[in-house]
C-alpha cells in the first residue's frame, strides 16, 4: 500500500482513502467557514474513511461518496475542500 | 395528575432518522412520512397519553444535522429548543431521535444538545434494521456515558414505542429559559463521539451490499437518468391507464343518479339546482379522484423509498444552469401533486435566491388540480387510441402537457437567473439515505389525507361556488321571446358577455368566461363551472349529455387547445398565491407571480389559438 494526498474532486469512482484535511475554497467567499463547519458536522473529518461511489449526469459534478455508514452528494466546489489520503495498491 | 398541564415534548433528530414515523406512531396523527431530508417543514404537533393516563404535547421539529442552522427549517428546530421561537413553548423534554444504523451522525447532535442543559432522552430508532445489519449497541453503557436515559424504538411497528412510553412518566415540567448557542469545536465533539462509540458499539455491523448494487444502477450517469425518465413516464401513463375504469364507473353512477332525480321531480327551480348545479357541477370534478390518488400514490411511495435524493443528485448539474440545484428537485416534484406543499418544501434550500426562483416556477409544474381540466379536454378532443402498440395517445398528450409546464419553468428560471446577476455559490451537501420499501401504511395514510382534502374541497368551496353560480346563471329569467338559452340573459351570462371582448382573441366564448371567474379560487372549479353553465345552456328537458361530449360538439379545436394552453400557466389558485405571500413575506412577489403567469397564460392561449385556427382553416 502506498498513498498520496489529493483533493476529492480529482478522485475517480471506486477510489477510496482517508480524509487528510479540510482546506479553504475562495469560491464560497465569506461563507467558506460555514461550509467547512457543515462538512465537519456531517463527518468529513481527518481520519474518516471515504469512497467515491459515483458522479452525476453530464460530467463529473456532483460527486457521491460513502462516508462511514452514510452516503453524501457534494458539488466539486465542496469536494475541492476535502483532501484525501488516497489508498493505492502497490 | 390530570390538573397538571400536559408535558411538552419535542422530537429532534437528523433528517431520515425515522422521526416523523415515530411521531405518527405516538400521536396517531395522520401525516406523511418521507425519506427526503427536509419533508418535515410544517409545524406538526399532536397529543397522546401514556399508560398511566398522563398527557403529552408532542412537537415534531424539522430534521436537522446541527444547531448551527444552514436553512430555514433548521433555524426553526434550533430556535425551538433554545426557547427563541415566537409563539412556541420551549419543550420540557427533548426526545432526541437517532438512527441506530448511523449513530456517528446522531450522537454529535446529542452532545450538542446536552450542552444546552435541558432535560433530554435519547431514542435509538430503527433498532430492527440495525440488528439486521448485525449492529450491536451496549445500551446501558451508552446511557452511562451520555448521562441520560436511552431507549430503543421501531417506529414502523405497532408497539414500537413501548420503551419510550414507559420512560416518559419519569420526567416533569422544566422552567422556561432563553438560551444562547454554546460554542463547541466540531472536532472535539466528534472525538467524544468516537470515544463513546469505541465503548458502546460492540459490533459495527455491515452496510448491506444490495443497497450499493441498487445505487450502481440508480446513480449511474446514463442508466440512472434513463431510469428516472422511465419512472416519471410510467407515473403519468398510470394516471390515465389505471384510472380509466374507475372513472367510467363514477361517471356512470353520477349520470344514473342525476337521471333518477330528474325523472322523479317535476320541473322546478329545486330540480334545476340539484341536476344542473349539484350533479353536473360537483359530479364533473369528483370523477377525477382516482387520477389524483394514483398520482399521489406514486409521489408518496417515491418519497418514502429514498429514491428522490438520488434523482436530485443526477439532476443537480442540469438544474444549475437555471440557477437551481438538485435540492430544488424535490419541492418541484411535490408541486406536481400540489404547489402548496411544494412551495413550503423550499424551506430546505439554503440559498435564498435559489429558493425564490424555485417558488416562482413551482406553480408551472402541472399540479393535480389541473388534471380535471386536462383530463376533460383530452377525453373530449384526443381519440383514445394506441400508439406503437404500448402507449396510449391520451396518456402521451398528458405527458406532453407536463413537459410544456417543465420547459416553461426552465425558461422562466433561466430568465430569472439572468435578471438576478451574479450570486455566491452555495454547497449542495445532500445526504443519500438508505433505501427501503415504501411502507404501505404510510402511503395509505397519505392517500387517505389527500382524499379527505379533495372531498372536503368539493363539499365546501366547490359546492358553495356551484350554488352561487347556478343562482347567477338562472336569474333573472329570460324575456318571453328569448332566442338564446336562458343562461344567456342571466347575471352570469351578462358577466360572461362583458368579458368576452377581452378573451375573444384567444378563442374563449362567453360560457368559458363565466367559468373563469369562480375558477379563480381553484383550477378544478372551472370544470364544475363549465358543467353547470352547459347544463343550463342545454335546451329542453332532454337528459343532459356528459360535459365532455357537449364541449366536443360546441368548441372548435382551436378553442380547446387555447383553453388547455391557458391552464398550463394561469395561476388560478388562491391557496398558491397566499402560500407564496407567506413564504416570501412579500405581497409584491406574490402579485408579481400572479401577473407574470396571467401574462404568459394569455400569450400562450393567443399563440395556440392563432396557430390552431390557421392549421384547421
XYZ file of C-alpha atoms in Angstrom:
707
model
C 0.000 0.000 0.000
C 1.096 3.457 -0.906
C -0.758 6.725 -0.541
C -0.896 10.268 -1.874
C -2.827 13.387 -0.847
C -5.379 14.531 -3.436
C -8.461 16.722 -3.315
C -11.742 14.820 -3.514
C -12.793 16.384 -6.832
C -9.814 14.699 -8.514
C -10.800 11.183 -7.447
C -12.294 8.590 -9.770
C -15.214 6.345 -8.997
C -14.091 3.419 -6.833
C -11.097 5.257 -5.339
C -11.037 5.395 -1.573
C -8.901 6.596 1.268
C -8.891 8.602 4.474
C -9.570 12.294 4.796
C -6.332 14.177 5.452
C -7.599 17.717 5.989
C -10.237 20.265 5.040
C -8.921 23.308 3.202
C -10.420 26.651 2.186
C -12.125 27.354 -1.127
C -12.367 31.018 -2.072
C -15.397 30.466 -4.329
C -17.600 30.293 -1.231
C -16.446 33.773 -0.243
C -17.248 34.759 3.331
C -19.340 31.585 3.688
C -16.345 29.296 3.349
C -16.039 28.850 7.094
C -19.678 27.771 7.346
C -19.250 25.249 4.545
C -16.234 23.828 6.372
C -18.282 23.629 9.552
C -21.140 21.820 7.825
C -18.732 19.361 6.212
C -17.241 18.663 9.616
C -20.650 18.248 11.183
C -21.597 15.693 8.561
C -18.454 13.763 9.494
C -15.921 14.952 6.919
C -13.087 14.973 9.429
C -9.427 13.984 9.277
C -9.116 10.222 9.542
C -12.630 9.431 8.281
C -12.777 6.687 5.646
C -14.276 7.778 2.346
C -15.019 6.190 -1.033
C -16.162 7.754 -4.306
C -19.268 5.888 -5.474
C -20.327 7.905 -8.482
C -20.645 11.098 -10.446
C -23.716 12.983 -11.672
C -25.222 13.198 -15.114
C -23.177 15.203 -17.654
C -19.617 15.426 -16.434
C -18.129 14.767 -13.019
C -20.242 17.130 -10.976
C -21.649 16.400 -8.388
C -19.760 13.560 -6.791
C -21.295 10.925 -4.498
C -19.250 9.469 -1.651
C -19.705 6.915 1.044
C -18.581 8.215 4.417
C -18.839 5.706 7.227
C -22.357 4.323 7.128
C -23.825 7.242 5.168
C -23.684 8.477 1.600
C -23.492 12.108 0.532
C -23.627 14.066 -2.706
C -21.212 17.012 -2.977
C -20.577 19.515 -5.702
C -16.993 19.770 -6.897
C -16.676 23.132 -5.130
C -17.208 21.414 -1.763
C -15.179 18.401 -2.844
C -12.209 20.679 -3.511
C -12.129 21.438 0.193
C -11.659 17.794 1.149
C -8.072 16.488 0.907
C -7.927 12.709 0.788
C -5.080 10.294 1.515
C -5.834 8.041 -1.435
C -5.151 4.363 -0.899
C -3.363 2.925 -3.925
C -2.410 -0.672 -4.423
C 1.350 -1.020 -4.603
C -52.241 14.390 37.871
C -54.968 15.405 35.463
C -54.903 19.015 36.700
C -51.309 19.442 35.578
C -50.803 20.891 32.122
C -49.539 18.373 29.566
C -45.782 17.977 29.421
C -44.412 19.399 26.177
C -42.044 17.165 24.245
C -40.128 17.955 21.084
C -38.826 15.336 18.688
C -35.472 16.376 17.345
C -33.029 14.451 15.182
C -31.195 14.164 11.874
C -33.192 14.048 8.651
C -34.046 10.449 7.695
C -33.819 9.079 11.247
C -37.473 7.997 11.206
C -38.563 10.846 13.448
C -41.794 11.506 11.597
C -42.708 7.797 11.641
C -42.209 7.846 15.418
C -44.390 10.938 15.648
C -47.154 9.119 13.745
C -46.838 6.127 15.994
C -47.137 8.183 19.182
C -49.855 10.630 18.236
C -51.652 8.686 15.554
C -51.554 11.957 13.610
C -52.268 11.021 10.066
C -49.457 12.630 8.151
C -46.729 11.983 5.659
C -43.588 10.014 6.490
C -40.856 10.518 3.966
C -37.247 9.791 3.461
C -36.158 13.012 1.869
C -34.037 15.267 4.003
C -36.462 18.011 4.838
C -40.017 16.954 4.231
C -40.988 17.976 7.767
C -41.105 21.680 7.206
C -44.567 22.290 8.533
C -45.087 22.526 12.249
C -46.637 19.277 13.313
C -47.878 18.676 16.783
C -50.143 16.177 18.448
C -51.266 14.896 21.796
C -51.012 11.482 23.344
C -51.265 9.828 26.743
C -49.122 7.159 28.381
C -50.495 4.004 30.011
C -50.940 5.924 33.284
C -53.171 8.476 31.573
C -50.674 11.333 31.726
C -50.948 13.645 28.749
C -48.175 14.915 26.495
C -47.952 17.608 23.819
C -45.583 16.422 21.119
C -43.949 18.721 18.590
C -42.249 17.254 15.533
C -39.321 19.540 14.709
C -37.755 19.684 11.250
C -34.843 17.309 10.744
C -31.524 18.948 11.487
C -27.892 17.911 11.434
C -26.740 20.588 13.796
C -27.735 23.597 15.835
C -25.573 25.686 13.501
C -28.529 26.053 11.174
C -27.947 26.398 7.452
C -31.510 26.523 6.116
C -34.876 27.975 7.122
C -36.165 24.694 8.549
C -33.037 24.085 10.616
C -33.435 27.554 12.083
C -36.887 26.522 13.301
C -35.509 23.415 15.017
C -32.706 25.386 16.675
C -34.902 28.224 17.889
C -37.495 25.813 19.255
C -35.045 24.040 21.565
C -33.266 27.230 22.575
C -36.605 28.779 23.509
C -36.385 31.585 20.964
C -39.188 30.542 18.630
C -42.012 33.049 18.633
C -45.297 31.709 19.953
C -43.793 28.379 20.872
C -43.306 26.942 24.366
C -39.818 25.683 24.968
C -40.114 21.893 25.296
C -39.966 20.420 28.812
C -38.191 17.416 27.362
C -36.226 16.929 24.165
C -36.732 13.499 22.653
C -33.566 13.121 20.592
C -34.111 10.552 17.856
C -31.085 8.701 16.461
C -30.954 6.343 13.515
C -29.461 3.253 15.171
C -27.725 2.390 11.887
C -25.996 5.774 11.846
C -25.029 6.580 15.432
C -21.976 8.586 14.417
C -24.003 11.396 12.878
C -26.751 11.336 15.514
C -24.545 11.271 18.599
C -22.879 14.518 17.640
C -26.258 16.223 17.737
C -26.931 14.614 21.134
C -23.721 16.090 22.515
C -24.570 19.489 21.046
C -27.997 19.332 22.694
C -26.558 18.157 26.009
C -24.551 21.346 26.142
C -27.691 23.460 26.413
C -28.523 21.705 29.712
C -32.189 20.934 29.186
C -33.748 17.538 30.001
C -33.406 15.045 27.165
C -33.974 11.398 26.432
C -32.171 9.542 23.647
C -34.155 7.252 21.361
C -32.367 4.677 19.209
C -34.807 4.321 16.345
C -34.823 1.731 13.554
C -33.233 -0.689 16.003
C -34.706 -3.556 13.951
C -32.782 -2.509 10.832
C -29.633 -2.078 12.925
C -29.979 -5.639 14.262
C -30.498 -6.986 10.760
C -27.214 -5.388 9.787
C -25.524 -7.081 12.732
C -25.014 -3.808 14.617
C -24.735 -4.365 18.374
C -25.073 -1.448 20.765
C -24.446 -1.573 24.515
C -27.417 0.495 25.551
C -26.622 0.554 29.279
C -23.099 1.760 28.660
C -24.349 4.402 26.242
C -26.779 5.744 28.860
C -23.946 5.836 31.392
C -21.615 7.749 29.096
C -24.255 10.213 27.934
C -25.678 10.679 31.414
C -29.260 10.355 30.238
C -31.850 7.690 29.557
C -31.537 5.704 26.336
C -34.432 3.692 24.889
C -34.900 1.796 21.629
C -37.852 2.066 19.237
C -39.103 0.629 15.977
C -41.202 3.453 14.615
C -42.848 1.341 11.932
C -44.045 -1.400 14.321
C -47.299 -1.202 16.235
C -45.851 -1.446 19.757
C -42.522 0.020 18.668
C -42.564 2.942 21.112
C -43.339 0.937 24.270
C -39.940 1.593 25.853
C -40.262 5.340 25.286
C -43.760 5.423 26.758
C -42.503 3.634 29.868
C -39.702 6.146 30.351
C -41.772 9.320 29.959
C -43.535 9.343 33.374
C -40.132 9.930 34.982
C -39.944 13.467 33.604
C -41.555 16.632 34.863
C -42.022 20.199 33.654
C -38.939 22.424 33.451
C -38.865 26.198 33.788
C -38.556 28.139 30.527
C -35.172 29.666 29.841
C -33.896 31.643 26.928
C -30.570 30.065 25.944
C -27.694 31.073 23.766
C -25.929 28.620 21.497
C -22.774 27.288 23.148
C -19.635 27.393 21.036
C -18.152 23.927 20.730
C -15.496 22.627 18.414
C -16.802 20.007 15.993
C -13.541 18.079 16.209
C -13.887 17.882 19.995
C -17.466 16.683 19.727
C -16.534 14.004 17.224
C -13.598 12.957 19.364
C -16.080 12.387 22.182
C -18.408 10.554 19.784
C -15.583 8.266 18.720
C -14.700 7.632 22.358
C -18.282 6.700 23.119
C -18.669 4.516 20.050
C -15.481 2.668 20.912
C -17.034 1.557 24.190
C -20.623 1.151 23.077
C -20.582 -0.276 19.584
C -19.702 -3.904 20.240
C -20.310 -4.802 16.590
C -20.423 -2.110 13.885
C -22.338 -4.424 11.501
C -22.055 -4.266 7.732
C -23.623 -1.955 5.195
C -25.916 -4.165 3.126
C -24.457 -4.967 -0.261
C -27.787 -4.767 -2.086
C -28.004 -1.050 -1.293
C -24.791 -0.493 -3.234
C -25.988 -2.655 -6.087
C -29.139 -0.559 -6.435
C -27.051 2.615 -6.361
C -24.823 1.276 -9.103
C -27.808 1.456 -11.449
C -29.819 4.314 -9.922
C -26.856 6.699 -9.686
C -25.271 5.685 -12.976
C -24.940 8.834 -15.114
C -26.691 7.231 -18.096
C -28.731 4.301 -16.732
C -29.852 6.408 -13.776
C -31.188 9.190 -15.986
C -32.951 6.678 -18.254
C -34.478 5.075 -15.160
C -35.613 8.462 -13.862
C -37.297 9.230 -17.180
C -38.924 5.803 -17.184
C -40.216 6.305 -13.639
C -41.681 9.717 -14.464
C -43.188 8.456 -17.707
C -44.842 5.403 -16.125
C -46.253 7.633 -13.433
C -48.072 9.767 -15.980
C -49.166 6.785 -18.073
C -50.553 5.097 -14.970
C -52.561 8.186 -14.090
C -54.507 7.718 -17.294
C -54.434 3.978 -17.905
C -55.216 2.725 -14.385
C -57.790 5.338 -13.551
C -59.952 4.887 -16.653
C -62.182 2.018 -15.436
C -62.750 3.680 -12.055
C -63.605 6.980 -13.691
C -66.039 5.327 -16.074
C -67.730 3.772 -13.071
C -68.040 7.088 -11.227
C -69.358 8.880 -14.322
C -71.943 6.169 -14.897
C -73.085 6.358 -11.263
C -73.433 10.148 -11.310
C -75.283 10.172 -14.633
C -77.615 7.459 -13.323
C -78.312 9.309 -10.060
C -78.796 12.647 -11.859
C -81.208 10.974 -14.275
C -83.169 9.440 -11.395
C -83.522 12.787 -9.658
C -84.527 14.493 -12.903
C -87.167 11.847 -13.581
C -88.529 11.787 -10.053
C -89.126 15.527 -9.683
C -91.428 17.900 -11.551
C -89.612 20.730 -13.380
C -88.774 23.347 -10.748
C -86.001 25.583 -9.566
C -85.003 22.982 -6.971
C -84.742 20.257 -9.596
C -82.559 22.528 -11.719
C -80.352 23.294 -8.722
C -79.901 19.602 -7.957
C -79.444 18.375 -11.518
C -77.621 21.320 -13.103
C -75.829 22.676 -10.041
C -75.053 19.608 -7.973
C -74.828 16.596 -10.279
C -73.476 18.404 -13.347
C -71.216 20.768 -11.404
C -69.867 18.823 -8.451
C -70.097 15.471 -10.227
C -67.805 16.574 -13.024
C -64.967 17.145 -10.537
C -65.385 14.106 -8.317
C -64.708 11.939 -11.367
C -61.055 12.842 -11.129
C -60.468 11.429 -7.671
C -58.921 8.151 -8.966
C -56.351 10.027 -11.081
C -55.372 12.292 -8.224
C -54.965 9.341 -5.868
C -52.817 7.390 -8.338
C -50.550 10.402 -8.809
C -50.203 10.874 -5.056
C -49.560 7.154 -4.519
C -46.561 7.383 -6.857
C -45.165 10.520 -5.233
C -45.648 9.232 -1.674
C -44.004 5.900 -2.495
C -41.069 7.625 -4.207
C -40.586 9.976 -1.253
C -40.652 7.102 1.195
C -38.234 4.875 -0.715
C -35.139 7.082 -0.527
C -35.033 7.423 -4.312
C -35.675 11.155 -4.603
C -32.326 12.451 -3.254
C -30.650 10.257 -5.908
C -32.727 11.942 -8.592
C -31.687 15.283 -7.106
C -28.061 14.152 -7.327
C -28.399 13.203 -11.012
C -30.166 16.410 -11.969
C -28.038 18.843 -9.966
C -25.761 19.757 -12.851
C -28.635 20.240 -15.254
C -30.534 22.454 -12.828
C -27.520 24.573 -12.031
C -27.761 26.193 -15.458
C -31.089 27.581 -14.269
C -29.816 28.994 -11.010
C -31.224 25.980 -9.188
C -29.674 22.900 -7.631
C -30.621 19.278 -7.134
C -32.226 20.370 -3.887
C -34.938 22.166 -5.848
C -35.951 18.890 -7.494
C -37.936 17.555 -4.543
C -40.065 20.695 -3.989
C -40.690 20.826 -7.725
C -41.702 17.170 -7.864
C -44.103 17.702 -4.949
C -45.571 20.559 -6.946
C -46.830 18.011 -9.463
C -49.161 16.909 -6.711
C -49.851 20.409 -5.372
C -47.849 23.628 -5.489
C -48.676 24.488 -1.866
C -46.621 21.749 -0.136
C -44.044 22.177 -2.923
C -43.565 25.847 -2.096
C -43.361 25.092 1.620
C -40.734 22.402 0.976
C -38.440 25.072 -0.489
C -37.505 25.920 3.108
C -34.853 23.214 2.853
C -32.998 25.249 0.204
C -30.224 27.254 1.883
C -29.593 29.686 -0.993
C -32.248 32.457 -0.763
C -32.078 33.253 -4.480
C -32.462 29.642 -5.482
C -35.363 29.368 -3.087
C -37.124 32.354 -4.679
C -36.634 31.023 -8.216
C -37.993 27.644 -7.110
C -41.062 29.299 -5.595
C -41.624 31.317 -8.763
C -41.562 28.309 -11.073
C -43.268 25.774 -8.798
C -46.793 26.791 -9.956
C -45.759 25.875 -13.520
C -45.485 22.227 -12.535
C -48.702 20.522 -13.547
C -50.497 20.093 -10.238
C -53.262 17.606 -9.570
C -55.897 20.359 -9.688
C -55.092 20.806 -13.373
C -55.740 17.131 -14.005
C -59.529 17.522 -14.110
C -59.141 20.327 -16.652
C -56.633 18.463 -18.822
C -58.446 15.173 -18.488
C -61.719 16.754 -19.563
C -60.143 18.337 -22.623
C -58.082 15.301 -23.550
C -61.045 12.999 -23.088
C -63.147 15.200 -25.346
C -60.686 16.071 -28.088
C -57.980 13.413 -28.227
C -59.007 9.973 -29.506
C -58.360 7.009 -27.236
C -56.006 5.065 -29.450
C -52.829 3.060 -29.093
C -49.519 4.456 -30.290
C -46.767 1.980 -31.178
C -48.829 -0.743 -29.544
C -47.991 0.113 -25.929
C -48.655 3.809 -25.400
C -51.974 5.488 -25.249
C -52.413 8.698 -27.228
C -54.298 10.353 -24.383
C -51.514 9.459 -21.945
C -48.937 10.828 -24.378
C -50.841 14.084 -24.694
C -50.948 14.425 -20.935
C -47.227 13.730 -20.811
C -46.691 16.469 -23.406
C -48.639 18.908 -21.204
C -46.448 18.035 -18.228
C -43.413 18.649 -20.443
C -44.861 22.008 -21.520
C -45.019 23.029 -17.869
C -41.496 21.786 -17.207
C -39.992 23.529 -20.241
C -41.790 26.752 -19.358
C -40.365 26.590 -15.845
C -36.906 26.068 -17.357
C -37.333 29.171 -19.500
C -38.657 31.265 -16.603
C -35.917 30.104 -14.234
C -33.323 30.928 -16.874
C -34.682 34.459 -17.280
C -34.867 34.959 -13.504
C -31.312 33.738 -13.100
C -30.121 36.192 -15.761
C -32.090 39.029 -14.213
C -30.579 38.395 -10.789
C -26.949 38.849 -11.758
C -24.037 37.007 -10.222
C -24.568 35.178 -6.989
C -22.471 33.458 -4.439
C -22.137 29.684 -4.658
C -23.846 27.541 -2.051
C -22.887 23.964 -1.239
C -25.081 21.013 -2.201
C -24.144 18.554 0.593
C -27.074 16.222 0.208
C -27.450 13.051 2.234
C -28.337 9.950 0.222
C -30.258 7.874 2.762
C -30.624 4.090 2.777
C -33.299 2.627 0.551
C -36.248 0.870 1.995
C -39.529 -0.406 0.660
C -42.209 2.252 0.812
C -44.349 1.418 3.831
C -47.845 0.640 2.670
C -49.326 2.073 5.852
C -47.569 5.404 5.373
C -48.665 5.646 1.733
C -52.248 4.723 2.618
C -52.332 7.326 5.398
C -51.085 9.928 2.908
C -53.697 8.918 0.323
C -56.437 8.999 2.933
C -55.427 12.571 3.827
C -55.457 13.624 0.191
C -58.850 12.063 -0.368
C -60.255 13.896 2.637
C -58.809 17.202 1.450
C -60.199 16.685 -2.049
C -63.654 15.655 -0.866
C -63.756 18.429 1.732
C -62.983 20.932 -1.004
C -65.748 19.511 -3.146
C -68.162 19.502 -0.232
C -67.422 23.074 0.801
C -65.853 25.556 -1.573
C -66.755 23.870 -4.841
C -70.320 23.100 -3.773
C -70.834 26.639 -2.476
C -69.427 28.224 -5.625
C -71.599 25.956 -7.747
C -74.744 27.002 -5.902
C -73.841 30.677 -6.306
C -73.011 30.108 -9.940
C -76.259 28.229 -10.504
C -78.153 31.144 -8.994
C -76.326 33.766 -11.057
C -76.806 31.641 -14.150
C -80.531 31.094 -13.630
C -81.693 34.594 -12.744
C -83.067 36.839 -13.980
C -85.309 34.663 -16.133
C -85.109 35.149 -19.926
C -87.516 37.548 -21.697
C -90.678 35.985 -23.196
C -89.436 35.880 -26.769
C -85.927 34.614 -25.983
C -83.984 33.163 -28.842
C -80.930 32.104 -26.829
C -80.722 29.643 -23.888
C -81.889 31.103 -20.585
C -78.380 31.474 -19.129
C -77.557 33.970 -21.876
C -79.867 36.515 -20.235
C -78.847 35.764 -16.649
C -76.442 37.734 -14.463
C -73.662 35.254 -15.199
C -74.454 35.455 -18.877
C -74.144 39.266 -18.781
C -70.828 38.979 -16.974
C -69.553 36.406 -19.451
C -70.581 38.552 -22.382
C -68.921 41.598 -20.820
C -65.682 39.654 -20.509
C -65.914 38.155 -23.970
C -64.228 41.012 -25.903
C -61.079 40.567 -23.787
C -60.982 36.819 -24.303
C -62.330 36.587 -27.852
C -58.826 36.990 -29.350
C -57.814 33.754 -27.604
C -60.939 31.911 -28.731
C -62.866 31.857 -25.450
C -66.648 32.138 -25.728
C -68.844 33.714 -23.070
C -69.517 30.343 -21.408
C -65.790 29.873 -20.795
C -65.540 33.437 -19.491
C -68.213 32.653 -16.895
C -66.311 29.557 -15.765
C -63.060 31.521 -15.402
C -64.468 33.685 -12.616
C -65.241 31.016 -9.971
C -62.235 29.155 -11.386
C -60.010 31.800 -9.779
C -60.452 30.049 -6.425
C -59.119 26.727 -7.652
C -58.445 25.306 -11.080
C -60.733 22.296 -10.930
C -63.659 24.586 -10.132
C -63.589 25.675 -13.773
C -64.605 22.155 -14.756
C -67.619 22.095 -12.472
C -68.471 25.624 -13.538
C -68.441 24.550 -17.187
C -70.575 21.587 -16.165
C -73.189 23.867 -14.632
C -73.014 26.519 -17.352
C -73.510 23.997 -20.135
C -76.149 22.049 -18.259
C -78.122 25.299 -18.024
C -77.371 26.198 -21.644
C -78.903 22.997 -22.968
C -82.360 23.351 -24.425
C -85.375 21.393 -23.337
C -85.678 18.723 -20.738
C -83.725 16.082 -22.622
C -81.312 14.228 -20.378
C -78.077 16.136 -20.483
C -75.059 14.527 -22.012
C -71.727 14.340 -20.157
C -69.778 17.612 -20.204
C -67.081 16.092 -22.416
C -69.433 15.376 -25.294
C -71.061 18.806 -25.011
C -67.868 20.780 -25.369
C -66.665 18.362 -28.018
C -69.701 19.354 -30.060
C -69.609 23.072 -29.275
C -65.959 24.089 -29.152
C -63.665 24.153 -32.117
C -60.252 22.538 -31.824
C -58.519 25.957 -31.673
C -60.616 26.975 -28.646
C -59.976 23.643 -26.951
C -56.222 23.928 -27.410
C -56.201 27.582 -26.359
C -58.113 26.626 -23.208
C -55.500 23.956 -22.405
C -52.669 26.414 -23.096
C -54.304 28.938 -20.746
C -54.359 26.357 -17.965
C -50.687 25.445 -18.373
C -49.901 28.916 -16.974
C -52.877 30.606 -15.364
C -52.332 30.986 -11.588
C -55.971 30.196 -10.843
C -55.367 29.059 -7.308
C -55.766 31.363 -4.326
C -54.052 28.935 -1.935
C -50.866 29.063 -4.008
C -50.796 32.849 -4.055
C -51.400 33.035 -0.315
C -48.656 30.465 0.351
C -46.193 32.405 -1.795
C -47.018 35.546 0.127
C -46.466 33.764 3.439
C -43.202 32.124 2.420
C -41.669 35.193 0.773
C -43.145 37.661 3.284
C -43.976 39.879 0.334
C -47.215 40.785 -1.421
C -45.086 42.250 -4.193
C -43.572 38.864 -5.012
C -46.929 37.095 -4.797
C -48.605 39.588 -7.123
C -45.576 39.529 -9.404
C -46.071 35.779 -9.671
C -49.770 36.171 -10.472
C -49.119 38.861 -13.084
C -46.383 37.066 -14.946
C -48.381 33.831 -15.008
C -51.544 35.544 -16.287
C -49.452 37.291 -18.917
C -47.936 34.003 -20.047
C -51.353 32.319 -19.998
C -52.877 34.940 -22.273
C -49.913 34.914 -24.607
C -49.763 31.122 -24.818
C -53.512 30.845 -25.436
C -53.322 33.569 -28.097
C -50.468 31.902 -29.956
C -52.102 28.477 -29.673
C -55.441 29.767 -30.897
C -53.926 31.579 -33.875
C -51.775 28.640 -34.944
C -54.558 26.100 -34.468
C -57.027 28.304 -36.376
C -54.562 28.702 -39.202
C -53.908 24.958 -39.440
C -57.541 23.899 -39.248
C -58.859 26.501 -41.700
